[in-house]
Coordinates of C-alpha atoms in Angstrom, one line a residue:
M30 CA -18.6 -32.3 -14.3
N31 CA -19.2 -32.2 -18.3
K32 CA -19.1 -29.0 -20.2
N33 CA -22.9 -28.9 -20.8
K34 CA -23.5 -28.8 -17.0
S35 CA -20.6 -26.1 -16.3
K36 CA -21.9 -23.7 -18.9
P37 CA -25.2 -22.8 -17.2
Y38 CA -23.5 -22.6 -13.7
Q39 CA -21.0 -20.2 -15.3
N40 CA -23.6 -18.1 -16.7
F41 CA -25.5 -18.2 -13.8
K42 CA -22.5 -17.0 -11.8
S43 CA -21.6 -14.3 -14.5
D44 CA -25.4 -13.0 -14.1
V45 CA -24.8 -12.8 -10.1
L46 CA -21.6 -10.9 -10.5
V47 CA -23.2 -8.5 -12.7
T48 CA -26.4 -8.0 -10.6
V49 CA -24.2 -7.3 -7.5
S50 CA -21.8 -4.9 -9.6
E51 CA -24.9 -2.9 -11.0
L52 CA -26.4 -2.7 -7.4
Y53 CA -23.4 -1.1 -6.0
Y54 CA -21.6 0.9 -8.9
K55 CA -24.8 2.1 -10.8
D56 CA -27.4 2.1 -8.1
G57 CA -25.1 3.4 -5.2
R58 CA -26.5 0.7 -2.9
T59 CA -24.3 -0.2 0.0
Q60 CA -22.6 -3.9 0.6
K61 CA -25.2 -4.3 3.5
D62 CA -28.1 -3.4 1.5
I63 CA -27.1 -5.7 -1.3
A64 CA -26.3 -8.7 1.1
E65 CA -29.8 -8.3 2.6
R66 CA -31.5 -7.9 -0.8
L67 CA -30.2 -11.1 -2.4
G68 CA -29.7 -13.2 0.9
I69 CA -26.0 -13.5 1.1
S70 CA -23.6 -12.4 3.6
R71 CA -21.5 -9.1 3.3
A72 CA -18.5 -10.9 2.8
T73 CA -19.7 -12.7 -0.2
V74 CA -20.6 -9.2 -1.7
I75 CA -17.1 -8.2 -1.1
N76 CA -15.8 -11.2 -2.9
Y77 CA -18.4 -11.0 -5.9
L78 CA -17.3 -7.2 -6.2
K79 CA -13.6 -8.3 -6.5
Q80 CA -14.3 -11.1 -8.9
S81 CA -16.3 -8.7 -11.2
R82 CA -13.3 -6.5 -11.4
D83 CA -10.8 -9.4 -11.8
Q84 CA -12.9 -11.1 -14.5
G85 CA -13.4 -7.5 -16.3
F86 CA -17.1 -7.1 -15.7
V87 CA -16.3 -3.9 -14.0
E88 CA -13.5 -1.4 -14.9
I89 CA -12.4 1.5 -12.7
K90 CA -10.2 4.0 -13.9
I91 CA -8.8 6.7 -11.5
K92 CA -7.4 9.8 -13.3
G93 CA -5.8 12.7 -11.3
S94 CA -7.7 15.2 -13.5
A95 CA -11.0 13.9 -12.1
Y96 CA -10.0 15.3 -8.7
Q97 CA -8.5 18.7 -9.8
G98 CA -11.9 20.4 -9.1
S99 CA -11.9 19.6 -5.5
E100 CA -10.7 22.3 -3.1
L101 CA -9.2 20.0 -0.5
V102 CA -7.4 18.5 -3.1
A103 CA -6.0 21.5 -4.4
E104 CA -4.9 22.6 -1.0
L105 CA -3.0 19.4 -0.3
R106 CA -1.4 19.5 -3.7
S107 CA -0.2 23.1 -3.2
K108 CA 0.8 22.9 0.5
Y109 CA 2.8 19.6 0.2
S110 CA 4.0 20.1 -3.6
L111 CA 2.4 16.9 -4.9
K112 CA 1.6 15.9 -8.4
E113 CA -1.8 14.1 -7.5
V114 CA -4.0 13.5 -4.7
Y115 CA -6.6 11.0 -4.4
I116 CA -9.3 11.2 -1.8
T117 CA -11.8 8.7 -0.9
N118 CA -14.9 9.9 1.0
T119 CA -15.2 9.0 4.6
D120 CA -18.7 7.9 5.7
H121 CA -18.9 8.4 9.6
K122 CA -20.8 5.4 9.8
R123 CA -17.9 3.1 8.5
T124 CA -15.8 1.4 10.9
A125 CA -11.9 2.3 10.9
H126 CA -11.3 -1.1 8.9
E127 CA -13.9 -0.1 6.2
A128 CA -12.4 3.3 5.9
H129 CA -9.0 1.7 5.7
L130 CA -9.9 -1.0 2.9
S131 CA -11.9 1.9 1.0
T132 CA -8.5 3.9 0.9
A133 CA -6.7 0.6 0.2
R134 CA -9.1 -0.1 -2.8
L135 CA -8.8 3.5 -4.1
A136 CA -4.8 3.1 -3.8
A137 CA -5.0 0.0 -6.1
K138 CA -7.0 1.8 -8.8
A139 CA -4.8 4.9 -8.7
L140 CA -1.6 2.6 -9.0
E141 CA -3.0 0.7 -11.9
G142 CA -3.7 3.9 -13.4
L143 CA 0.0 5.1 -13.1
I144 CA 1.6 1.9 -14.3
K145 CA 3.1 1.7 -17.7
N146 CA 4.8 -1.2 -19.4
G147 CA 8.6 -1.3 -18.4
D148 CA 8.0 -0.1 -14.9
V149 CA 10.2 -0.9 -12.0
I150 CA 8.2 -0.5 -8.9
G151 CA 9.2 -0.9 -5.5
V152 CA 6.6 -2.2 -2.7
A153 CA 7.2 -1.4 1.0
W154 CA 5.6 -3.6 3.5
G155 CA 2.8 -3.2 6.4
R156 CA -0.9 -3.4 7.0
T157 CA -1.6 -0.7 4.4
I158 CA 0.3 -2.1 1.5
Q159 CA -0.8 -5.5 2.3
L160 CA -4.4 -4.4 1.7
V161 CA -3.3 -2.6 -1.4
S162 CA -2.0 -6.0 -2.8
Q163 CA -5.2 -7.7 -2.2
E164 CA -7.1 -5.0 -4.2
I165 CA -5.1 -5.0 -7.2
S166 CA -7.0 -6.3 -10.0
Q167 CA -5.6 -8.8 -12.6
K168 CA -3.6 -7.1 -15.5
S169 CA -1.3 -8.0 -18.1
F170 CA 1.3 -5.5 -18.4
Q171 CA 4.4 -6.4 -20.4
S172 CA 8.1 -6.1 -19.0
L173 CA 6.8 -5.0 -15.6
T174 CA 9.4 -5.5 -12.4
I175 CA 8.2 -5.5 -8.8
C176 CA 10.8 -5.4 -6.1
Q177 CA 10.7 -5.8 -2.2
I178 CA 12.4 -2.7 -0.9
T179 CA 12.5 -3.7 2.9
G180 CA 13.8 -6.9 4.3
S181 CA 11.5 -9.3 6.2
V182 CA 10.3 -9.0 9.9
I183 CA 8.2 -11.3 12.0
S184 CA 4.5 -10.0 12.8
D185 CA 1.9 -11.9 14.3
D186 CA -0.6 -9.6 12.6
L187 CA 0.6 -9.4 8.9
I188 CA 1.6 -11.7 6.4
S189 CA 5.2 -12.0 5.4
A190 CA 6.8 -8.8 3.5
E191 CA 7.6 -11.1 0.5
A192 CA 3.8 -12.1 0.0
S193 CA 2.8 -8.4 -0.7
A194 CA 5.4 -7.8 -3.2
I195 CA 4.5 -11.2 -4.9
R196 CA 0.9 -10.7 -4.9
F197 CA 1.5 -7.3 -6.8
A198 CA 3.5 -9.2 -9.4
E199 CA 1.0 -12.1 -9.8
N200 CA -1.8 -9.7 -10.4
L201 CA -0.1 -7.4 -12.6
N202 CA 2.0 -9.9 -14.6
G203 CA 5.2 -8.7 -13.4
R204 CA 8.6 -10.2 -12.5
C205 CA 9.1 -10.2 -8.8
Y206 CA 12.5 -9.8 -7.0
T207 CA 12.3 -10.3 -3.3
L208 CA 14.8 -9.3 -0.7
H209 CA 16.4 -12.3 0.8
A210 CA 17.4 -10.7 4.1
P211 CA 16.0 -9.7 7.5
A212 CA 14.7 -6.1 7.8
I213 CA 17.3 -5.5 10.6
M214 CA 20.4 -7.1 11.9
S215 CA 21.8 -7.0 15.4
E216 CA 25.1 -5.3 14.6
P217 CA 25.9 -2.6 12.1
D218 CA 29.0 -4.5 10.6
L219 CA 26.9 -7.7 10.4
A220 CA 24.3 -5.7 8.4
Q221 CA 27.3 -4.5 6.2
R222 CA 28.8 -7.8 5.5
L223 CA 25.2 -8.9 4.6
R224 CA 24.6 -6.2 2.0
Q225 CA 27.9 -7.4 0.3
E226 CA 26.4 -10.9 0.0
P227 CA 25.7 -11.3 -3.9
V228 CA 22.1 -12.1 -3.7
V229 CA 21.2 -9.2 -1.6
Y230 CA 23.9 -6.9 -3.0
D231 CA 22.1 -7.5 -6.4
Q232 CA 18.8 -6.7 -5.2
L233 CA 19.9 -3.6 -3.4
E234 CA 21.5 -2.6 -6.9
R235 CA 18.3 -3.2 -8.6
L236 CA 16.3 -0.7 -6.0
K237 CA 18.4 1.8 -7.7
K238 CA 16.4 1.5 -11.1
L239 CA 13.0 2.0 -9.6
N240 CA 10.8 4.7 -11.2
K241 CA 7.8 4.1 -8.9
V242 CA 7.3 3.2 -5.2
I243 CA 4.5 2.6 -2.9
F244 CA 4.6 2.9 0.7
S245 CA 2.9 3.8 3.9
V246 CA 4.2 5.6 6.9
G247 CA 4.0 4.8 10.6
G248 CA 4.0 6.8 14.0
I249 CA 6.3 6.1 16.6
D250 CA 3.7 4.8 18.9
L251 CA 4.5 2.4 21.6
A252 CA 0.8 1.1 22.2
D253 CA 0.1 0.3 18.3
P254 CA -0.8 -3.4 18.8
V255 CA 0.4 -4.2 15.1
R256 CA 3.3 -1.8 15.2
I257 CA 6.2 -3.6 13.3
K258 CA 8.8 -4.7 15.9
M259 CA 11.9 -3.7 14.3
A260 CA 12.9 -1.5 17.4
T261 CA 12.7 -2.0 21.1
D262 CA 10.5 0.2 23.3
K263 CA 13.6 1.5 24.7
E264 CA 15.0 2.5 21.3
L265 CA 11.6 4.2 20.3
T266 CA 11.5 6.0 23.6
R267 CA 15.2 7.4 22.9
F268 CA 14.1 8.3 19.4
R269 CA 11.0 10.2 20.6
N270 CA 13.1 12.2 23.0
H271 CA 15.2 13.2 20.0
G272 CA 12.1 14.6 18.3
A273 CA 11.0 11.6 16.2
K274 CA 7.9 11.7 14.3
A275 CA 7.5 8.9 11.9
V276 CA 8.7 5.5 10.7
L277 CA 9.4 5.0 7.0
C278 CA 10.4 1.8 5.9
G279 CA 12.2 1.1 9.2
H280 CA 13.9 4.4 9.2
I281 CA 13.2 7.2 11.9
L282 CA 12.4 10.7 10.7
D283 CA 12.2 13.8 12.6
A284 CA 9.5 16.7 12.4
N285 CA 11.1 18.1 9.3
G286 CA 11.1 14.9 7.4
E287 CA 15.0 14.4 7.7
H288 CA 16.5 11.0 8.5
I289 CA 17.6 10.6 12.1
E290 CA 20.9 8.9 11.7
H291 CA 21.9 6.5 14.3
D292 CA 23.8 3.0 14.6
F293 CA 20.0 1.6 14.3
S294 CA 19.7 3.0 10.8
K295 CA 23.0 1.3 9.9
R296 CA 21.4 -2.1 10.9
I297 CA 18.7 -1.9 8.4
I298 CA 18.9 -3.9 5.2
G299 CA 16.6 -2.0 2.5
M300 CA 16.0 1.2 0.9
R301 CA 17.0 4.5 3.0
P302 CA 14.9 7.6 3.0
N303 CA 17.2 9.5 0.6
E304 CA 16.9 6.5 -1.9
I305 CA 13.2 6.6 -1.8
R306 CA 13.1 10.3 -2.1
S307 CA 15.0 10.0 -5.4
V308 CA 12.4 7.8 -7.1
A309 CA 10.5 9.5 -9.7
S310 CA 7.0 8.5 -8.7
R311 CA 6.3 8.0 -5.0
I312 CA 2.7 6.8 -3.9
C313 CA 2.1 7.5 -0.2
V314 CA -1.1 5.6 1.1
A315 CA -2.7 6.6 4.5
S316 CA -6.2 6.8 6.1
Q317 CA -7.8 7.5 9.2
H318 CA -6.1 5.0 11.6
H319 CA -2.7 6.5 10.8
D320 CA -0.8 9.0 13.0
V321 CA -1.4 12.3 11.3
S322 CA 2.0 13.8 12.3
A323 CA 3.7 10.7 10.8
V324 CA 1.9 11.3 7.5
R325 CA 2.5 15.1 7.7
T326 CA 6.3 14.3 8.4
A327 CA 6.6 12.4 5.2
L328 CA 4.9 14.8 3.2
I329 CA 7.1 17.8 4.6
G330 CA 10.1 15.6 3.9
G331 CA 9.3 15.3 0.2
Y332 CA 9.0 11.6 0.0
A333 CA 5.7 11.5 -1.8
T334 CA 4.7 12.8 -5.1
H335 CA 1.4 11.0 -5.0
L336 CA -1.1 10.7 -2.0
V337 CA -4.0 8.5 -1.6
I338 CA -5.9 9.3 1.5
D339 CA -9.4 9.3 3.1
K340 CA -11.4 12.6 3.7
S341 CA -11.0 12.6 7.4
L342 CA -7.2 12.5 7.4
A343 CA -6.9 14.8 4.7
R344 CA -8.9 17.5 6.5
L345 CA -6.5 17.1 9.4
L346 CA -3.4 17.7 7.1

């Protein structure tokens, strides 16, 4: 296609993106309404909105000061000693996935507002962080470093641990360091030997330089269909019998947010809870599908400085 033919198409596509963005952001129409009005699918509307953000037609800035007037935000900040809280509205008509996606989108914008040139950012893994990585807009930060903070595990429902970190780096123009190791080994001594391998050792040492980390937290739920299978059901049952309430980057926390030390934790390759707690800015992302006791445990334990959450879960907290 020559330039003369491509330019009208480009102009038409730009007009469509602007139209969809104005209907959604200015007029407050739902994605379903826009799809019906323009005769396109809802998935296409979502794609156009993302393209509008990526191409700079729409710029969304999230500042913590915008939330200081909220009574719920103030209560959460005070109760859990948080620096900032970001809450997305929960529409009761939304599906769990839509609420989850809305929270992930807010987390992406909040993170973009917090990032500064020269940051070294740790990225955890899981369904929530995967969604956040997909919602990050393309930016051009300088000297930005993205680090994978947990090793890899196999899941039929999620992309690889490396993929989320790589996507963050690609969209933010950062350098990416993945962790070339499994998330958990079969024996503690085998895990210790692997940690001493130069390529793994260097990456684990690099994690000590993090100044920001983004993560979510899971519950001790044997029935969760997308539970990361680092532990067997037998091991999880034993942990629950000893008061386990949450899983943070593979590690088990009790009701007070303290790390339950066990041979299991010695087999994990990645950041330990006390190392996460030492990072200056720690962004926890959670929505209504999360186990409220698990999120509360992480907050009580002091693992978060910033919380991105939906209103329904915020009320429970």
